[in-house]
């Protein structure tokens, strides 16, 4: 039996760790995993990837690419009658989903900076066409708003360390005392820019990442971040599909997984 995984760019740390976790859990159950990586971020490319997996006669589908509600509904309809689960959609999307709690993650990061006494807070968001990037960004704004604040500067990167580094220059020019970053790879680029400008982290500026990928504890300084438990997502998502394949009627269809703040050396 075979599970199909449509995945976001595997050169990014989070999708590759999710794919590894899916593969590990599926193997335990005696399932193969076949993967397809869409050519670009378009809905057409995602549909082509799904069609390719369906042609390989997969038994169930996991979709880990960002999809707006109507695109996800369209893909779910085309995948009928196979079980399909979406990992990067809005939690209110009209399809079965298993997503990390973006609002909680955003709030944890902002509240941590506020508790440390920071008030000039910068936001380095992910790409505007990513659902999870948008939800994190909205969560930051809402949490800042509750404290009567707005970001002192904002930018959008593309998830890569290079984009974090390039946007850091405009961000640091606004003299924030804390910056929330939408993923750890971009935070790595921000740390590099801070080092080049001789800004001591965390004395001069706190940096909070998002993901807690396997390397993040090894950044210099070790990164404070919001942990998304990719191993758990891999396990739970495969188990959800297995339940559906065995027609277990109790499987919920909109599951939100909690995230947590991991305090290391980049916040203070
Ligand atoms: C999300 C990661 O947080 C981000 O760093 C980036 O890798 C992105 O994936 C790629 O699509 S995690 C996803 C399950 C929302």
PDB file of C-alpha atoms and ligand atoms in Angstrom:
ATOM      1  CA  UNK A   1       0.000   0.000   0.000  1.00  0.00           C
ATOM      2  CA  UNK A   2       1.151   3.508  -0.797  1.00  0.00           C
ATOM      3  CA  UNK A   3       0.688   6.999   0.616  1.00  0.00           C
ATOM      4  CA  UNK A   4       1.184   9.991  -1.665  1.00  0.00           C
ATOM      5  CA  UNK A   5       2.798  13.144  -0.247  1.00  0.00           C
ATOM      6  CA  UNK A   6       2.652  16.411  -2.129  1.00  0.00           C
ATOM      7  CA  UNK A   7       5.293  18.528  -0.435  1.00  0.00           C
ATOM      8  CA  UNK A   8       6.581  22.081  -0.341  1.00  0.00           C
ATOM      9  CA  UNK A   9      10.200  22.632  -1.397  1.00  0.00           C
ATOM     10  CA  UNK A  10      12.263  19.891   0.247  1.00  0.00           C
ATOM     11  CA  UNK A  11      15.342  22.082   0.328  1.00  0.00           C
ATOM     12  CA  UNK A  12      13.570  23.900   3.194  1.00  0.00           C
ATOM     13  CA  UNK A  13      14.163  22.350   6.606  1.00  0.00           C
ATOM     14  CA  UNK A  14      10.562  22.106   7.840  1.00  0.00           C
ATOM     15  CA  UNK A  15       9.050  20.275   4.842  1.00  0.00           C
ATOM     16  CA  UNK A  16      11.991  17.873   4.697  1.00  0.00           C
ATOM     17  CA  UNK A  17      11.640  17.036   8.400  1.00  0.00           C
ATOM     18  CA  UNK A  18       7.884  16.563   7.954  1.00  0.00           C
ATOM     19  CA  UNK A  19       8.504  14.256   4.971  1.00  0.00           C
ATOM     20  CA  UNK A  20      11.008  12.231   7.007  1.00  0.00           C
ATOM     21  CA  UNK A  21       8.500  11.883   9.858  1.00  0.00           C
ATOM     22  CA  UNK A  22       5.734  10.812   7.464  1.00  0.00           C
ATOM     23  CA  UNK A  23       8.001   8.265   5.861  1.00  0.00           C
ATOM     24  CA  UNK A  24       9.053   6.855   9.242  1.00  0.00           C
ATOM     25  CA  UNK A  25       5.474   6.394  10.494  1.00  0.00           C
ATOM     26  CA  UNK A  26       4.236   5.009   7.178  1.00  0.00           C
ATOM     27  CA  UNK A  27       7.055   2.427   7.102  1.00  0.00           C
ATOM     28  CA  UNK A  28       6.024   1.230  10.565  1.00  0.00           C
ATOM     29  CA  UNK A  29       2.569   0.534   9.175  1.00  0.00           C
ATOM     30  CA  UNK A  30       4.007  -1.218   6.132  1.00  0.00           C
ATOM     31  CA  UNK A  31       3.145   1.617   3.734  1.00  0.00           C
ATOM     32  CA  UNK A  32       5.350   3.100   1.026  1.00  0.00           C
ATOM     33  CA  UNK A  33       5.489   6.843   0.543  1.00  0.00           C
ATOM     34  CA  UNK A  34       5.771   8.405  -2.891  1.00  0.00           C
ATOM     35  CA  UNK A  35       6.444  12.112  -3.021  1.00  0.00           C
ATOM     36  CA  UNK A  36       5.806  14.834  -5.498  1.00  0.00           C
ATOM     37  CA  UNK A  37       7.148  18.388  -5.298  1.00  0.00           C
ATOM     38  CA  UNK A  38       5.185  20.912  -7.402  1.00  0.00           C
ATOM     39  CA  UNK A  39       7.233  22.972  -9.879  1.00  0.00           C
ATOM     40  CA  UNK A  40       6.144  26.255  -8.299  1.00  0.00           C
ATOM     41  CA  UNK A  41       3.615  27.681  -5.824  1.00  0.00           C
ATOM     42  CA  UNK A  42       0.715  27.790  -8.279  1.00  0.00           C
ATOM     43  CA  UNK A  43      -2.503  25.822  -7.806  1.00  0.00           C
ATOM     44  CA  UNK A  44      -2.020  24.334 -11.286  1.00  0.00           C
ATOM     45  CA  UNK A  45       1.360  22.922 -10.272  1.00  0.00           C
ATOM     46  CA  UNK A  46      -0.147  21.414  -7.124  1.00  0.00           C
ATOM     47  CA  UNK A  47      -2.977  19.877  -9.163  1.00  0.00           C
ATOM     48  CA  UNK A  48      -0.460  18.393 -11.580  1.00  0.00           C
ATOM     49  CA  UNK A  49       1.452  16.880  -8.646  1.00  0.00           C
ATOM     50  CA  UNK A  50      -1.763  15.353  -7.266  1.00  0.00           C
ATOM     51  CA  UNK A  51      -2.683  13.987 -10.703  1.00  0.00           C
ATOM     52  CA  UNK A  52       0.769  12.420 -10.975  1.00  0.00           C
ATOM     53  CA  UNK A  53       0.351  10.644  -7.637  1.00  0.00           C
ATOM     54  CA  UNK A  54      -3.180   9.478  -8.486  1.00  0.00           C
ATOM     55  CA  UNK A  55      -1.796   8.007 -11.715  1.00  0.00           C
ATOM     56  CA  UNK A  56       0.628   6.023  -9.544  1.00  0.00           C
ATOM     57  CA  UNK A  57      -2.419   4.582  -7.743  1.00  0.00           C
ATOM     58  CA  UNK A  58      -1.691   5.850  -4.248  1.00  0.00           C
ATOM     59  CA  UNK A  59      -4.173   4.784  -1.545  1.00  0.00           C
ATOM     60  CA  UNK A  60      -4.309   8.089   0.321  1.00  0.00           C
ATOM     61  CA  UNK A  61      -2.901  11.613   0.036  1.00  0.00           C
ATOM     62  CA  UNK A  62      -1.153  14.122   2.305  1.00  0.00           C
ATOM     63  CA  UNK A  63      -0.882  17.652   0.964  1.00  0.00           C
ATOM     64  CA  UNK A  64       1.834  19.813   2.556  1.00  0.00           C
ATOM     65  CA  UNK A  65       1.758  22.860   0.335  1.00  0.00           C
ATOM     66  CA  UNK A  66       0.034  26.141   1.199  1.00  0.00           C
ATOM     67  CA  UNK A  67      -3.445  26.243  -0.320  1.00  0.00           C
ATOM     68  CA  UNK A  68      -6.249  28.787  -0.102  1.00  0.00           C
ATOM     69  CA  UNK A  69      -9.668  27.381   0.801  1.00  0.00           C
ATOM     70  CA  UNK A  70     -11.146  27.166  -2.699  1.00  0.00           C
ATOM     71  CA  UNK A  71      -8.001  25.570  -4.165  1.00  0.00           C
ATOM     72  CA  UNK A  72      -7.925  23.005  -1.345  1.00  0.00           C
ATOM     73  CA  UNK A  73     -11.622  22.205  -1.853  1.00  0.00           C
ATOM     74  CA  UNK A  74     -11.003  21.729  -5.568  1.00  0.00           C
ATOM     75  CA  UNK A  75      -8.095  19.352  -4.963  1.00  0.00           C
ATOM     76  CA  UNK A  76     -10.073  17.420  -2.328  1.00  0.00           C
ATOM     77  CA  UNK A  77     -12.900  16.956  -4.822  1.00  0.00           C
ATOM     78  CA  UNK A  78     -10.528  15.722  -7.528  1.00  0.00           C
ATOM     79  CA  UNK A  79      -8.941  13.213  -5.136  1.00  0.00           C
ATOM     80  CA  UNK A  80     -12.248  11.528  -4.308  1.00  0.00           C
ATOM     81  CA  UNK A  81     -12.771   8.812  -3.159  1.00  0.00           C
ATOM     82  CA  UNK A  82      -9.292   8.621  -1.556  1.00  0.00           C
ATOM     83  CA  UNK A  83      -8.710   9.933   1.961  1.00  0.00           C
ATOM     84  CA  UNK A  84      -6.834  13.240   1.752  1.00  0.00           C
ATOM     85  CA  UNK A  85      -5.428  15.412   4.540  1.00  0.00           C
ATOM     86  CA  UNK A  86      -4.127  18.996   4.199  1.00  0.00           C
ATOM     87  CA  UNK A  87      -1.247  20.278   6.363  1.00  0.00           C
ATOM     88  CA  UNK A  88      -0.901  23.931   5.283  1.00  0.00           C
ATOM     89  CA  UNK A  89      -4.400  25.408   5.073  1.00  0.00           C
ATOM     90  CA  UNK A  90      -6.506  27.655   7.276  1.00  0.00           C
ATOM     91  CA  UNK A  91      -7.993  25.673  10.161  1.00  0.00           C
ATOM     92  CA  UNK A  92     -11.438  26.696   8.893  1.00  0.00           C
ATOM     93  CA  UNK A  93     -10.771  25.381   5.375  1.00  0.00           C
ATOM     94  CA  UNK A  94     -13.624  23.196   4.024  1.00  0.00           C
ATOM     95  CA  UNK A  95     -11.334  20.132   3.832  1.00  0.00           C
ATOM     96  CA  UNK A  96      -9.841  17.679   6.361  1.00  0.00           C
ATOM     97  CA  UNK A  97      -6.832  19.384   7.920  1.00  0.00           C
ATOM     98  CA  UNK A  98      -4.134  18.927  10.542  1.00  0.00           C
ATOM     99  CA  UNK A  99      -2.342  22.196  11.232  1.00  0.00           C
ATOM    100  CA  UNK A 100      -0.170  23.710  13.939  1.00  0.00           C
ATOM    101  CA  UNK A 101      -1.804  26.475  15.973  1.00  0.00           C
ATOM    102  CA  UNK A 102      -0.412  29.591  14.277  1.00  0.00           C
ATOM    103  CA  UNK A 103      -2.260  32.002  16.530  1.00  0.00           C
ATOM    104  CA  UNK A 104      -0.842  30.372  19.653  1.00  0.00           C
ATOM    105  CA  UNK A 105       2.672  30.366  18.164  1.00  0.00           C
ATOM    106  CA  UNK A 106       2.483  34.026  17.204  1.00  0.00           C
ATOM    107  CA  UNK A 107       1.127  34.990  20.618  1.00  0.00           C
ATOM    108  CA  UNK A 108       3.824  33.018  22.480  1.00  0.00           C
ATOM    109  CA  UNK A 109       6.583  34.856  20.601  1.00  0.00           C
ATOM    110  CA  UNK A 110       5.151  38.339  21.141  1.00  0.00           C
ATOM    111  CA  UNK A 111       4.248  37.717  24.798  1.00  0.00           C
ATOM    112  CA  UNK A 112       7.761  36.452  25.456  1.00  0.00           C
ATOM    113  CA  UNK A 113       9.263  39.671  24.051  1.00  0.00           C
ATOM    114  CA  UNK A 114       6.775  41.823  25.976  1.00  0.00           C
ATOM    115  CA  UNK A 115       7.551  39.960  29.219  1.00  0.00           C
ATOM    116  CA  UNK A 116      11.243  40.763  28.662  1.00  0.00           C
ATOM    117  CA  UNK A 117      10.274  44.441  28.514  1.00  0.00           C
ATOM    118  CA  UNK A 118      10.652  44.939  24.766  1.00  0.00           C
ATOM    119  CA  UNK A 119       8.353  47.439  23.085  1.00  0.00           C
ATOM    120  CA  UNK A 120       9.999  48.196  19.716  1.00  0.00           C
ATOM    121  CA  UNK A 121       9.150  44.932  18.007  1.00  0.00           C
ATOM    122  CA  UNK A 122       9.913  44.121  14.371  1.00  0.00           C
ATOM    123  CA  UNK A 123       8.173  41.399  12.339  1.00  0.00           C
ATOM    124  CA  UNK A 124       9.902  39.426   9.582  1.00  0.00           C
ATOM    125  CA  UNK A 125       7.079  37.466   7.976  1.00  0.00           C
ATOM    126  CA  UNK A 126       7.169  34.661   5.411  1.00  0.00           C
ATOM    127  CA  UNK A 127       6.019  34.878   1.788  1.00  0.00           C
ATOM    128  CA  UNK A 128       2.594  36.529   1.307  1.00  0.00           C
ATOM    129  CA  UNK A 129       1.342  33.562  -0.766  1.00  0.00           C
ATOM    130  CA  UNK A 130       1.862  31.127   2.141  1.00  0.00           C
ATOM    131  CA  UNK A 131      -1.194  30.458   4.311  1.00  0.00           C
ATOM    132  CA  UNK A 132       0.831  29.651   7.438  1.00  0.00           C
ATOM    133  CA  UNK A 133       3.058  32.712   6.952  1.00  0.00           C
ATOM    134  CA  UNK A 134      -0.033  34.907   6.748  1.00  0.00           C
ATOM    135  CA  UNK A 135      -1.603  33.354   9.863  1.00  0.00           C
ATOM    136  CA  UNK A 136       1.588  33.885  11.888  1.00  0.00           C
ATOM    137  CA  UNK A 137       1.807  37.479  10.699  1.00  0.00           C
ATOM    138  CA  UNK A 138      -1.845  38.161  11.590  1.00  0.00           C
ATOM    139  CA  UNK A 139      -1.266  36.553  14.987  1.00  0.00           C
ATOM    140  CA  UNK A 140       1.695  38.851  15.709  1.00  0.00           C
ATOM    141  CA  UNK A 141      -0.317  41.939  14.772  1.00  0.00           C
ATOM    142  CA  UNK A 142      -3.237  40.824  16.962  1.00  0.00           C
ATOM    143  CA  UNK A 143      -0.984  40.089  19.956  1.00  0.00           C
ATOM    144  CA  UNK A 144       0.825  43.427  19.576  1.00  0.00           C
ATOM    145  CA  UNK A 145      -2.514  45.208  19.192  1.00  0.00           C
ATOM    146  CA  UNK A 146      -3.698  43.732  22.502  1.00  0.00           C
ATOM    147  CA  UNK A 147      -0.715  45.415  24.138  1.00  0.00           C
ATOM    148  CA  UNK A 148      -1.497  48.698  22.388  1.00  0.00           C
ATOM    149  CA  UNK A 149       1.437  48.292  19.984  1.00  0.00           C
ATOM    150  CA  UNK A 150       2.141  47.968  16.262  1.00  0.00           C
ATOM    151  CA  UNK A 151       5.309  46.550  14.655  1.00  0.00           C
ATOM    152  CA  UNK A 152       8.104  49.146  14.463  1.00  0.00           C
ATOM    153  CA  UNK A 153       8.985  47.704  11.038  1.00  0.00           C
ATOM    154  CA  UNK A 154       7.780  44.768   8.898  1.00  0.00           C
ATOM    155  CA  UNK A 155       9.168  42.782   5.976  1.00  0.00           C
ATOM    156  CA  UNK A 156       8.357  39.590   4.039  1.00  0.00           C
ATOM    157  CA  UNK A 157      11.068  37.049   3.234  1.00  0.00           C
ATOM    158  CA  UNK A 158      10.850  33.812   1.239  1.00  0.00           C
ATOM    159  CA  UNK A 159      11.703  31.381   4.148  1.00  0.00           C
ATOM    160  CA  UNK A 160      15.397  31.194   3.191  1.00  0.00           C
ATOM    161  CA  UNK A 161      18.335  32.284   5.370  1.00  0.00           C
ATOM    162  CA  UNK A 162      19.455  34.509   2.496  1.00  0.00           C
ATOM    163  CA  UNK A 163      16.173  36.424   2.525  1.00  0.00           C
ATOM    164  CA  UNK A 164      16.374  36.787   6.312  1.00  0.00           C
ATOM    165  CA  UNK A 165      19.833  38.283   5.934  1.00  0.00           C
ATOM    166  CA  UNK A 166      18.822  40.684   3.171  1.00  0.00           C
ATOM    167  CA  UNK A 167      15.695  41.952   4.962  1.00  0.00           C
ATOM    168  CA  UNK A 168      17.559  42.239   8.262  1.00  0.00           C
ATOM    169  CA  UNK A 169      19.324  45.376   7.096  1.00  0.00           C
ATOM    170  CA  UNK A 170      16.079  47.365   6.723  1.00  0.00           C
ATOM    171  CA  UNK A 171      14.752  45.829   9.928  1.00  0.00           C
ATOM    172  CA  UNK A 172      17.819  46.637  12.018  1.00  0.00           C
ATOM    173  CA  UNK A 173      17.857  50.197  10.650  1.00  0.00           C
ATOM    174  CA  UNK A 174      14.572  50.757  12.542  1.00  0.00           C
ATOM    175  CA  UNK A 175      16.381  49.926  15.828  1.00  0.00           C
ATOM    176  CA  UNK A 176      14.014  47.280  17.210  1.00  0.00           C
ATOM    177  CA  UNK A 177      14.766  45.722  20.587  1.00  0.00           C
ATOM    178  CA  UNK A 178      13.101  42.478  19.555  1.00  0.00           C
ATOM    179  CA  UNK A 179      12.282  40.743  16.287  1.00  0.00           C
ATOM    180  CA  UNK A 180       9.894  37.887  15.621  1.00  0.00           C
ATOM    181  CA  UNK A 181      10.820  35.855  12.537  1.00  0.00           C
ATOM    182  CA  UNK A 182       8.419  33.487  10.736  1.00  0.00           C
ATOM    183  CA  UNK A 183      10.939  30.644  10.553  1.00  0.00           C
ATOM    184  CA  UNK A 184      14.315  29.565  11.894  1.00  0.00           C
ATOM    185  CA  UNK A 185      16.098  29.683   8.538  1.00  0.00           C
ATOM    186  CA  UNK A 186      15.309  33.404   8.123  1.00  0.00           C
ATOM    187  CA  UNK A 187      16.283  33.905  11.793  1.00  0.00           C
ATOM    188  CA  UNK A 188      19.687  32.434  10.928  1.00  0.00           C
ATOM    189  CA  UNK A 189      20.131  35.186   8.338  1.00  0.00           C
ATOM    190  CA  UNK A 190      19.047  37.813  10.882  1.00  0.00           C
ATOM    191  CA  UNK A 191      21.632  36.520  13.388  1.00  0.00           C
ATOM    192  CA  UNK A 192      24.329  36.829  10.736  1.00  0.00           C
ATOM    193  CA  UNK A 193      23.338  40.441  10.018  1.00  0.00           C
ATOM    194  CA  UNK A 194      23.332  41.238  13.756  1.00  0.00           C
ATOM    195  CA  UNK A 195      26.831  39.778  14.096  1.00  0.00           C
ATOM    196  CA  UNK A 196      28.087  41.849  11.150  1.00  0.00           C
ATOM    197  CA  UNK A 197      26.660  45.023  12.693  1.00  0.00           C
ATOM    198  CA  UNK A 198      28.148  44.093  16.069  1.00  0.00           C
ATOM    199  CA  UNK A 199      24.705  44.019  17.642  1.00  0.00           C
ATOM    200  CA  UNK A 200      24.940  41.637  20.591  1.00  0.00           C
ATOM    201  CA  UNK A 201      22.145  39.075  20.743  1.00  0.00           C
ATOM    202  CA  UNK A 202      20.298  39.108  23.130  1.00  0.00           C
ATOM    203  CA  UNK A 203      21.725  42.171  24.935  1.00  0.00           C
ATOM    204  CA  UNK A 204      21.105  44.666  22.130  1.00  0.00           C
ATOM    205  CA  UNK A 205      18.308  42.770  20.378  1.00  0.00           C
ATOM    206  CA  UNK A 206      16.263  39.607  20.956  1.00  0.00           C
ATOM    207  CA  UNK A 207      15.510  37.275  18.030  1.00  0.00           C
ATOM    208  CA  UNK A 208      12.709  34.690  18.085  1.00  0.00           C
ATOM    209  CA  UNK A 209      12.467  32.046  15.377  1.00  0.00           C
ATOM    210  CA  UNK A 210       9.678  29.677  14.402  1.00  0.00           C
ATOM    211  CA  UNK A 211       9.820  25.890  13.682  1.00  0.00           C
ATOM    212  CA  UNK A 212      12.580  24.571  15.980  1.00  0.00           C
ATOM    213  CA  UNK A 213      14.154  22.559  13.195  1.00  0.00           C
ATOM    214  CA  UNK A 214      16.859  20.089  14.169  1.00  0.00           C
ATOM    215  CA  UNK A 215      19.695  22.597  13.635  1.00  0.00           C
ATOM    216  CA  UNK A 216      18.228  25.558  15.520  1.00  0.00           C
ATOM    217  CA  UNK A 217      19.799  24.675  18.882  1.00  0.00           C
ATOM    218  CA  UNK A 218      23.180  24.885  17.086  1.00  0.00           C
ATOM    219  CA  UNK A 219      22.907  28.451  15.811  1.00  0.00           C
ATOM    220  CA  UNK A 220      25.136  31.056  17.502  1.00  0.00           C
ATOM    221  CA  UNK A 221      23.671  31.955  19.935  1.00  0.00           C
ATOM    222  CA  UNK A 222      21.302  28.987  20.274  1.00  0.00           C
ATOM    223  CA  UNK A 223      17.941  30.104  18.902  1.00  0.00           C
ATOM    224  CA  UNK A 224      14.882  30.861  21.010  1.00  0.00           C
ATOM    225  CA  UNK A 225      12.002  29.684  18.862  1.00  0.00           C
ATOM    226  CA  UNK A 226       8.446  28.399  18.566  1.00  0.00           C
ATOM    227  CA  UNK A 227       8.537  24.626  18.354  1.00  0.00           C
ATOM    228  CA  UNK A 228       6.372  22.820  15.821  1.00  0.00           C
ATOM    229  CA  UNK A 229       6.695  19.113  16.551  1.00  0.00           C
ATOM    230  CA  UNK A 230       7.213  17.763  13.037  1.00  0.00           C
ATOM    231  CA  UNK A 231       7.657  14.217  14.277  1.00  0.00           C
ATOM    232  CA  UNK A 232       4.235  14.391  15.940  1.00  0.00           C
ATOM    233  CA  UNK A 233       2.668  15.858  12.789  1.00  0.00           C
ATOM    234  CA  UNK A 234       4.128  13.029  10.710  1.00  0.00           C
ATOM    235  CA  UNK A 235       2.823  10.407  13.115  1.00  0.00           C
ATOM    236  CA  UNK A 236      -0.606  11.901  13.630  1.00  0.00           C
ATOM    237  CA  UNK A 237      -1.210  12.640   9.952  1.00  0.00           C
ATOM    238  CA  UNK A 238      -0.322   9.114   8.832  1.00  0.00           C
ATOM    239  CA  UNK A 239      -2.444   7.651  11.648  1.00  0.00           C
ATOM    240  CA  UNK A 240      -5.360   9.843  10.543  1.00  0.00           C
ATOM    241  CA  UNK A 241      -5.105   8.505   6.977  1.00  0.00           C
ATOM    242  CA  UNK A 242      -4.835   4.915   8.233  1.00  0.00           C
ATOM    243  CA  UNK A 243      -7.976   5.402  10.320  1.00  0.00           C
ATOM    244  CA  UNK A 244      -9.792   6.768   7.270  1.00  0.00           C
ATOM    245  CA  UNK A 245      -8.569   3.856   5.128  1.00  0.00           C
ATOM    246  CA  UNK A 246      -9.953   1.471   7.725  1.00  0.00           C
ATOM    247  CA  UNK A 247     -13.176   3.489   7.838  1.00  0.00           C
ATOM    248  CA  UNK A 248     -12.822   4.355  11.520  1.00  0.00           C
ATOM    249  CA  UNK A 249     -15.731   6.774  11.897  1.00  0.00           C
ATOM    250  CA  UNK A 250     -14.377   8.760  14.855  1.00  0.00           C
ATOM    251  CA  UNK A 251     -11.460  10.464  13.100  1.00  0.00           C
ATOM    252  CA  UNK A 252     -11.883  14.225  13.471  1.00  0.00           C
ATOM    253  CA  UNK A 253     -11.503  16.249  10.327  1.00  0.00           C
ATOM    254  CA  UNK A 254     -10.037  19.571  11.559  1.00  0.00           C
ATOM    255  CA  UNK A 255      -7.208  18.967  13.978  1.00  0.00           C
ATOM    256  CA  UNK A 256      -5.058  21.716  15.488  1.00  0.00           C
ATOM    257  CA  UNK A 257      -1.731  20.735  17.047  1.00  0.00           C
ATOM    258  CA  UNK A 258      -0.294  22.901  19.843  1.00  0.00           C
ATOM    259  CA  UNK A 259       3.105  24.594  19.572  1.00  0.00           C
ATOM    260  CA  UNK A 260       5.463  25.669  22.362  1.00  0.00           C
ATOM    261  CA  UNK A 261       8.052  28.329  23.153  1.00  0.00           C
ATOM    262  CA  UNK A 262      11.614  26.995  23.452  1.00  0.00           C
ATOM    263  CA  UNK A 263      13.714  29.546  25.329  1.00  0.00           C
ATOM    264  CA  UNK A 264      17.390  29.445  24.395  1.00  0.00           C
ATOM    265  CA  UNK A 265      20.048  32.157  24.098  1.00  0.00           C
ATOM    266  CA  UNK A 266      18.692  34.690  21.572  1.00  0.00           C
ATOM    267  CA  UNK A 267      16.115  36.292  23.868  1.00  0.00           C
ATOM    268  CA  UNK A 268      16.745  38.274  27.006  1.00  0.00           C
TER     269      UNK A 268
HETATM  270  C1  LIG B   1       6.285  25.757   7.303  1.00  0.00           C
HETATM  271  C2  LIG B   1       7.545  26.182   8.021  1.00  0.00           C
HETATM  272  O1  LIG B   1       7.216  26.743   9.270  1.00  0.00           O
HETATM  273  C3  LIG B   1       8.325  27.196   7.216  1.00  0.00           C
HETATM  274  O2  LIG B   1       9.578  27.363   7.808  1.00  0.00           O
HETATM  275  C4  LIG B   1       8.490  26.772   5.755  1.00  0.00           C
HETATM  276  O3  LIG B   1       9.437  25.723   5.694  1.00  0.00           O
HETATM  277  C5  LIG B   1       7.157  26.326   5.186  1.00  0.00           C
HETATM  278  O4  LIG B   1       6.579  25.305   5.992  1.00  0.00           O
HETATM  279  C6  LIG B   1       7.304  25.793   3.772  1.00  0.00           C
HETATM  280  O5  LIG B   1       6.054  25.646   3.207  1.00  0.00           O
HETATM  281  S1  LIG B   1       5.551  24.426   8.235  1.00  0.00           S
HETATM  282  C7  LIG B   1       4.086  24.016   7.371  1.00  0.00           C
HETATM  283  C8  LIG B   1       3.503  22.735   7.931  1.00  0.00           C
HETATM  284  C9  LIG B   1       3.085  25.091   7.502  1.00  0.00           C
END
